[in-house]
GROMACS .gro file of N, CA, C and O in nm:
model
  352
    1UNK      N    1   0.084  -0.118   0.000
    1UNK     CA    2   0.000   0.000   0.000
    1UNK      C    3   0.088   0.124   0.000
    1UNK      O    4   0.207   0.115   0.032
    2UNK      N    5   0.047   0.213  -0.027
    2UNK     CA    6   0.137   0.368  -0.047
    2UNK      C    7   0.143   0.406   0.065
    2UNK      O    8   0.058   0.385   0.151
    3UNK      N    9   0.258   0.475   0.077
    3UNK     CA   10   0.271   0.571   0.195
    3UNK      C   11   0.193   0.717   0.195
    3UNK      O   12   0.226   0.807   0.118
    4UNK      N   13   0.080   0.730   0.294
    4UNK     CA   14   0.026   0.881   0.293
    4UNK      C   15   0.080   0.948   0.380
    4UNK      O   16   0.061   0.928   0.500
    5UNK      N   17   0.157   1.037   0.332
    5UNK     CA   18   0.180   1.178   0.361
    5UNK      C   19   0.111   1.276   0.444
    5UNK      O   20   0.020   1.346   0.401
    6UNK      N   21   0.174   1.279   0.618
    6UNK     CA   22   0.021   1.343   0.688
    6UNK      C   23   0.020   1.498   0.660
    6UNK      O   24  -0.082   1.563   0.677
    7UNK      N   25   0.126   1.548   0.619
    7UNK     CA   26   0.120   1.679   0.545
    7UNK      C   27   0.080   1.723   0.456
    7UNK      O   28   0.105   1.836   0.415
    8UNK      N   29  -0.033   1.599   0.376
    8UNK     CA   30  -0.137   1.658   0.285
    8UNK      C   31  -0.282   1.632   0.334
    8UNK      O   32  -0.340   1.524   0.350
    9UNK      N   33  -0.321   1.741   0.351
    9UNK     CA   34  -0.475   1.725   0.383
    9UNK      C   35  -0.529   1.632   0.336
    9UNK      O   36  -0.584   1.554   0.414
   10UNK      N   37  -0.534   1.606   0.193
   10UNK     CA   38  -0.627   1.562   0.102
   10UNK      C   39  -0.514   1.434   0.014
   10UNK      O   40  -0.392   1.432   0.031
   11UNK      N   41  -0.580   1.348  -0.064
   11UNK     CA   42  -0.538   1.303  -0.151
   11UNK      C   43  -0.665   1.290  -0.263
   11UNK      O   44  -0.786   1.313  -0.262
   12UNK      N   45  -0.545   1.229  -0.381
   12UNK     CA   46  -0.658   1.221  -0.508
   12UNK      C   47  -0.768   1.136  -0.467
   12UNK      O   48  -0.782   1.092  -0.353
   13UNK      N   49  -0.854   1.113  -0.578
   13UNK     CA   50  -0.948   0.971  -0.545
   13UNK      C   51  -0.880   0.842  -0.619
   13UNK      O   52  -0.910   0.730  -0.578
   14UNK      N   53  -0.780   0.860  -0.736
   14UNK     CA   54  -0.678   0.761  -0.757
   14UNK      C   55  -0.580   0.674  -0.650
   14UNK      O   56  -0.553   0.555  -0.629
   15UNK      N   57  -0.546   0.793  -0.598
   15UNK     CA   58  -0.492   0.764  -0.459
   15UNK      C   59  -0.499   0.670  -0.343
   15UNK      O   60  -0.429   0.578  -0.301
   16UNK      N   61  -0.672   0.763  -0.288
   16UNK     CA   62  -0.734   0.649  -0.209
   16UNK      C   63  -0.770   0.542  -0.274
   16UNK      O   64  -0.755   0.447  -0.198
   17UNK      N   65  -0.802   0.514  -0.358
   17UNK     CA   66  -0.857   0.358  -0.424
   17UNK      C   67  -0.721   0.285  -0.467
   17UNK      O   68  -0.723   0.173  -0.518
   18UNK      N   69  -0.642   0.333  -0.452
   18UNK     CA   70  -0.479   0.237  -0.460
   18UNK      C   71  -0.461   0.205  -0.317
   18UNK      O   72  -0.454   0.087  -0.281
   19UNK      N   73  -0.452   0.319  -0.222
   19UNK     CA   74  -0.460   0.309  -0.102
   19UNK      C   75  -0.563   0.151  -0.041
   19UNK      O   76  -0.534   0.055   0.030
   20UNK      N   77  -0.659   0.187  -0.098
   20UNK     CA   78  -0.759   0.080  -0.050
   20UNK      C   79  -0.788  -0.048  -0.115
   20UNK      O   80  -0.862  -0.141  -0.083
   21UNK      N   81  -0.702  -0.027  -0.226
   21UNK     CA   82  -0.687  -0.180  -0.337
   21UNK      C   83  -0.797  -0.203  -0.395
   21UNK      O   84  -0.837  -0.318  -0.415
   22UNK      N   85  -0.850  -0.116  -0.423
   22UNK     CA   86  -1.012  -0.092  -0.503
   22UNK      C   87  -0.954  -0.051  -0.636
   22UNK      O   88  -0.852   0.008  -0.672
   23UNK      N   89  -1.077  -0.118  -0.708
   23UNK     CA   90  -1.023  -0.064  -0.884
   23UNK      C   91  -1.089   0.040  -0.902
   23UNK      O   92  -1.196   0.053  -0.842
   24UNK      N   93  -1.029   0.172  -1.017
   24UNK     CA   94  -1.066   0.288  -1.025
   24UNK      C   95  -1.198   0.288  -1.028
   24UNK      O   96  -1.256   0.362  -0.949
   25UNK      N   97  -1.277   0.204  -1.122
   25UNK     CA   98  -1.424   0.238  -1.213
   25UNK      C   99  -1.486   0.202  -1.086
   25UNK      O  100  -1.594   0.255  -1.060
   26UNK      N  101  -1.419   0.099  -0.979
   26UNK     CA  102  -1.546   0.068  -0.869
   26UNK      C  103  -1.575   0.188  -0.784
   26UNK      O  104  -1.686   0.236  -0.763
   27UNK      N  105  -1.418   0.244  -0.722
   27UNK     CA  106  -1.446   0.377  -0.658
   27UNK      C  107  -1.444   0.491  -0.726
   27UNK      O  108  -1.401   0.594  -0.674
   28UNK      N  109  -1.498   0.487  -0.871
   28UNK     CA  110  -1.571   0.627  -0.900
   28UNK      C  111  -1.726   0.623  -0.902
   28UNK      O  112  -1.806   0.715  -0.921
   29UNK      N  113  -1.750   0.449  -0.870
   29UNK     CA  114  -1.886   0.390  -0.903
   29UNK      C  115  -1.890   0.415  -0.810
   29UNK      O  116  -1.914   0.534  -0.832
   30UNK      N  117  -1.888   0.406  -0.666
   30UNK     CA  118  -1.914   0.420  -0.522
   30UNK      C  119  -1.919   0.591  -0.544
   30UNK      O  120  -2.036   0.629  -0.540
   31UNK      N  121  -1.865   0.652  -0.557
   31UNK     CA  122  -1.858   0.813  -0.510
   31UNK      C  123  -1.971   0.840  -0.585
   31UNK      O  124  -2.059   0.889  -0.514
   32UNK      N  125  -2.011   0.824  -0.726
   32UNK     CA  126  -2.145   0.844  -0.808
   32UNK      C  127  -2.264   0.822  -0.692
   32UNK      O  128  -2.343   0.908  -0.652
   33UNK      N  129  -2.255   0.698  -0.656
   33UNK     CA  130  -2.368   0.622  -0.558
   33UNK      C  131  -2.359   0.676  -0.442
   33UNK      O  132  -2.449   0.632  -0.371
   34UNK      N  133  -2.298   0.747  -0.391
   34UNK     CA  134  -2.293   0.803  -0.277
   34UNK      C  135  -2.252   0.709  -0.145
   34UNK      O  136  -2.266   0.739  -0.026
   35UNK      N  137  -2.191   0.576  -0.204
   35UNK     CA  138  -2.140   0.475  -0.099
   35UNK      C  139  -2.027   0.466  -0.073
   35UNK      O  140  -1.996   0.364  -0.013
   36UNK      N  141  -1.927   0.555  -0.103
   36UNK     CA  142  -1.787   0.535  -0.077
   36UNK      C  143  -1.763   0.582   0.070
   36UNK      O  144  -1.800   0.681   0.134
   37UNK      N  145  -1.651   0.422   0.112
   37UNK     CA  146  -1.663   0.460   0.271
   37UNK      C  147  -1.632   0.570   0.324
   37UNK      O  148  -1.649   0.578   0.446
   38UNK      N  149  -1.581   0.683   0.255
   38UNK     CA  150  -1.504   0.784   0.291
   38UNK      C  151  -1.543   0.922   0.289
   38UNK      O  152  -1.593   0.929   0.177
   39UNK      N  153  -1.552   1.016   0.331
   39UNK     CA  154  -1.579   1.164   0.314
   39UNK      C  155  -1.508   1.176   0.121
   39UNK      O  156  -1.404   1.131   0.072
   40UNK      N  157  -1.607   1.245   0.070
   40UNK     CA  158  -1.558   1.284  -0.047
   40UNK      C  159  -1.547   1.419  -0.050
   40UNK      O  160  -1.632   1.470   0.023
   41UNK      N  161  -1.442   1.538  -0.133
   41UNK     CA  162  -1.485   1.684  -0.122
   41UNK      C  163  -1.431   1.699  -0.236
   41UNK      O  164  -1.318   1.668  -0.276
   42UNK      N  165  -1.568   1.778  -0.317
   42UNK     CA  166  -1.521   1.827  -0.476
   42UNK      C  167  -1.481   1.972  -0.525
   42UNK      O  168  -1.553   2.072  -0.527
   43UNK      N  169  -1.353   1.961  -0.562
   43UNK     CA  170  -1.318   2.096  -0.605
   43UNK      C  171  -1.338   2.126  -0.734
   43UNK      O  172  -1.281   2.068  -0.827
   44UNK      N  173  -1.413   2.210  -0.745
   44UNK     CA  174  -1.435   2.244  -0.949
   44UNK      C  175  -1.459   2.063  -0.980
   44UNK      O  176  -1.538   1.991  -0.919
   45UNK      N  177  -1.354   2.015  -1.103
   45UNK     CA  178  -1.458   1.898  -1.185
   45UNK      C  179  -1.324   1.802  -1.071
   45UNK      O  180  -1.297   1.691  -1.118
   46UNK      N  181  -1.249   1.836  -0.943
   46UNK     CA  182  -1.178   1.737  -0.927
   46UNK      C  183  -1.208   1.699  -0.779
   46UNK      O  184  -1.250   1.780  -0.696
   47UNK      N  185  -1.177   1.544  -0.752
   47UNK     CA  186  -1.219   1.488  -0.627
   47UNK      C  187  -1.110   1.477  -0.544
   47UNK      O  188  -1.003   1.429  -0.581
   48UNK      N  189  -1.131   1.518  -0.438
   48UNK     CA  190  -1.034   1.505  -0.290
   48UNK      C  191  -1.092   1.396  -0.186
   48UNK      O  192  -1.212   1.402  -0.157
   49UNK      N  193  -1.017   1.304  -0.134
   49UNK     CA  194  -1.049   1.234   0.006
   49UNK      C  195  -0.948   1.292   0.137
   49UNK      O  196  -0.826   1.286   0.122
   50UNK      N  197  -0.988   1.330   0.226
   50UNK     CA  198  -0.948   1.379   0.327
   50UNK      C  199  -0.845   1.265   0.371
   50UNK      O  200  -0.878   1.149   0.347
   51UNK      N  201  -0.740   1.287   0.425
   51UNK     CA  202  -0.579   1.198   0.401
   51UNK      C  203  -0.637   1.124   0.545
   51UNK      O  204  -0.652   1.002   0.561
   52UNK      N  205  -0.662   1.218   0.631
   52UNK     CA  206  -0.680   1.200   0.777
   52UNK      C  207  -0.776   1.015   0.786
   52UNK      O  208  -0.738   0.906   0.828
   53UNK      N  209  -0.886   1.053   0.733
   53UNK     CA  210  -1.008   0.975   0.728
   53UNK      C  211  -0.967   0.835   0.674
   53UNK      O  212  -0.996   0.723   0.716
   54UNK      N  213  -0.896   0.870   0.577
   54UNK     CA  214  -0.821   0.758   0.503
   54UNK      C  215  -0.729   0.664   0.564
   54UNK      O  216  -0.741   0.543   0.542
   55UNK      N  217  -0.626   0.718   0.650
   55UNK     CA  218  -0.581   0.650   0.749
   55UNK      C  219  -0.617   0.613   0.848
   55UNK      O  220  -0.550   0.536   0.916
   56UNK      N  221  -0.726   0.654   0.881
   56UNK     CA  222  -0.841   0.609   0.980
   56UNK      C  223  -0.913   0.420   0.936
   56UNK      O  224  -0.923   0.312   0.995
   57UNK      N  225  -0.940   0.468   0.825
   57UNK     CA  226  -0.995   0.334   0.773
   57UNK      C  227  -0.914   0.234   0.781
   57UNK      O  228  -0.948   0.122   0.820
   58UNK      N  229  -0.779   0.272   0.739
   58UNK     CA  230  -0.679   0.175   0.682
   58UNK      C  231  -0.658   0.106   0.810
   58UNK      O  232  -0.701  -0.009   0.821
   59UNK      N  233  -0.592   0.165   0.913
   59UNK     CA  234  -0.558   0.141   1.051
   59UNK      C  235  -0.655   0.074   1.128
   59UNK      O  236  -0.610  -0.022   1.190
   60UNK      N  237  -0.817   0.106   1.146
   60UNK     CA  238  -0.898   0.067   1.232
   60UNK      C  239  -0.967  -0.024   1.131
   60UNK      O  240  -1.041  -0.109   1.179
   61UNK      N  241  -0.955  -0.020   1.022
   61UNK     CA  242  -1.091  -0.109   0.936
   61UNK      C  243  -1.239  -0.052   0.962
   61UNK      O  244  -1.335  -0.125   0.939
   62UNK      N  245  -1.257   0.080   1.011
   62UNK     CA  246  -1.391   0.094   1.049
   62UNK      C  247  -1.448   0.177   0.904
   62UNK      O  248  -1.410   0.291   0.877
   63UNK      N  249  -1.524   0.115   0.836
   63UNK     CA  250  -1.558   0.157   0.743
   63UNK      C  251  -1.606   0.322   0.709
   63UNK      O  252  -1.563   0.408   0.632
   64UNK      N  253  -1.717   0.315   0.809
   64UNK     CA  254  -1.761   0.458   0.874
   64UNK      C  255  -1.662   0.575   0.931
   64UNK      O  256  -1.687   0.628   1.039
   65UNK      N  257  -1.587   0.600   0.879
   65UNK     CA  258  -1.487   0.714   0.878
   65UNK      C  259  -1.571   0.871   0.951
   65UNK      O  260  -1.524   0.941   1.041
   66UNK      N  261  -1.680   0.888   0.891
   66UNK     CA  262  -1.815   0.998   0.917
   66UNK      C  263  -1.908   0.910   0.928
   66UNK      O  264  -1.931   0.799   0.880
   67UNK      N  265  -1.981   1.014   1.038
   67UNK     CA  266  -2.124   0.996   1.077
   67UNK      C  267  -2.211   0.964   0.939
   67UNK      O  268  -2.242   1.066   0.877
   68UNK      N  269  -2.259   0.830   0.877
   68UNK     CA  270  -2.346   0.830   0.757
   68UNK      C  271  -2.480   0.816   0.828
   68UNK      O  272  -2.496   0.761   0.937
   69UNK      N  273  -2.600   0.890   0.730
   69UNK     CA  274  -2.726   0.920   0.820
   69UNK      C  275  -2.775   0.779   0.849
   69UNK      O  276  -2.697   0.734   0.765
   70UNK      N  277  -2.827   0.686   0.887
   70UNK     CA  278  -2.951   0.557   0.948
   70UNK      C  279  -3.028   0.540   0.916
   70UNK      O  280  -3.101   0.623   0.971
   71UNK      N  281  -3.068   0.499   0.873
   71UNK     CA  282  -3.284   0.465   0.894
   71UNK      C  283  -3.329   0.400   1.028
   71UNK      O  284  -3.256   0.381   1.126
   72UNK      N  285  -3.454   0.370   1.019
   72UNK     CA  286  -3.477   0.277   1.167
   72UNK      C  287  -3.403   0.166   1.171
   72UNK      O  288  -3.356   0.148   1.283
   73UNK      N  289  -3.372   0.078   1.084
   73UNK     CA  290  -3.280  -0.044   1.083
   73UNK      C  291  -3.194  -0.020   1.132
   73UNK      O  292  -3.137  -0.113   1.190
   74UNK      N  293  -3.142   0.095   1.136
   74UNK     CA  294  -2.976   0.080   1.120
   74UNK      C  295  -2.877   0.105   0.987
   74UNK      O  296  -2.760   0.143   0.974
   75UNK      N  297  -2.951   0.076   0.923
   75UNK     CA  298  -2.881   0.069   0.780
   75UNK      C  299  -2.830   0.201   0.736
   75UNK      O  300  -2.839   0.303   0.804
   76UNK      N  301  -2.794   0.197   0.658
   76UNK     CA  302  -2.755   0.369   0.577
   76UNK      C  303  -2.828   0.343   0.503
   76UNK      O  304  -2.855   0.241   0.440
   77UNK      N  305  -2.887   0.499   0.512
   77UNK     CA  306  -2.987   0.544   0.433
   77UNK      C  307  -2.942   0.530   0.306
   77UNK      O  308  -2.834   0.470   0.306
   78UNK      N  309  -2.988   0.568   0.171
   78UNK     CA  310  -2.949   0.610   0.031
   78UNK      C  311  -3.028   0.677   0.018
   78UNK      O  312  -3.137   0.692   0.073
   79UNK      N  313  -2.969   0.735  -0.074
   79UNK     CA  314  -2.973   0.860  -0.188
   79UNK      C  315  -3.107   0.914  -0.166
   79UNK      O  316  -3.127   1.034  -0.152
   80UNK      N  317  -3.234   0.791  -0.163
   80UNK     CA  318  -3.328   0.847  -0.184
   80UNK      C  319  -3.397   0.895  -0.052
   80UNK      O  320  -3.493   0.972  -0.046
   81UNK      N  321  -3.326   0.832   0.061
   81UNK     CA  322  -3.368   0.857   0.256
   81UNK      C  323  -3.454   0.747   0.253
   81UNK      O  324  -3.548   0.749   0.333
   82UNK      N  325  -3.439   0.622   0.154
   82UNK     CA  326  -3.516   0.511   0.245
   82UNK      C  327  -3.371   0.393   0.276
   82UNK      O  328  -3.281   0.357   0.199
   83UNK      N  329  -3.386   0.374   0.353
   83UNK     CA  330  -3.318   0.231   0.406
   83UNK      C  331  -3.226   0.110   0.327
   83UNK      O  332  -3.308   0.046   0.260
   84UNK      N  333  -3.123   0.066   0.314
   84UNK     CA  334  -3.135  -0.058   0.256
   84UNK      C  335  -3.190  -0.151   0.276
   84UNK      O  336  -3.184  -0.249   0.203
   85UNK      N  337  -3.266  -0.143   0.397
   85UNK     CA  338  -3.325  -0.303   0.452
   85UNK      C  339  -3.469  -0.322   0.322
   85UNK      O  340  -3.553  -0.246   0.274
   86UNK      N  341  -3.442  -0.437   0.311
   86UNK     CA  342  -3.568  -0.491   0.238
   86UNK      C  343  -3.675  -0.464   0.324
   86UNK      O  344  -3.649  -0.428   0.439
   87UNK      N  345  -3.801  -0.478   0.283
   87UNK     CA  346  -3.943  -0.489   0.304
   87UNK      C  347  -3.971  -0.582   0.340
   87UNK      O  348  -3.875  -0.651   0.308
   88UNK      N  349  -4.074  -0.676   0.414
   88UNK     CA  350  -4.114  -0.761   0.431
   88UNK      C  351  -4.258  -0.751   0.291
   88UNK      O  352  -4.337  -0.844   0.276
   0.00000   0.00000   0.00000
């Protein structure tokens, strides 16, 4: 895995997904979907992951880096504010 640099705030999103051994198209597919484990922050047409958060993951494995919103399940919400949990 790469060495991150704690003297950069930010890294690319190339970066983190080398960092995290994810293939590019999956973690640009996750950031589209709004499921990437990580804080995303967009400057003009380019993407930043916060360096901090990133080493957070790497180190603890805790996926949840930020508070992601819940539903009653538990689940993370999506995109649309309903739940992943299936329906009965």
């Amino acid at each position: 895995m790469p060495q991150l640099s704690p003297s950069r705030p930010f890294v690319t999103a190339p970066e983190a997904f080398e960092a995290l051994g994810i293939d590019r198209s999956t973690g640009y597919r996750l950031i589209r979907r709004g499921a990437f484990p990580l804080p995303v922050v967009r400057v003009g047409n380019q993407i930043r992951i916060p360096t901090a958060a990133l080493e957070r993951l790497r180190t603890t494995g805790v996926a949840a880096a930020f508070d992601a919103p819940r539903g009653e399940t538990g689940a993370p919400v999506g995109h649309d504010g309903r739940s992943g949990a299936k329906e009965n």
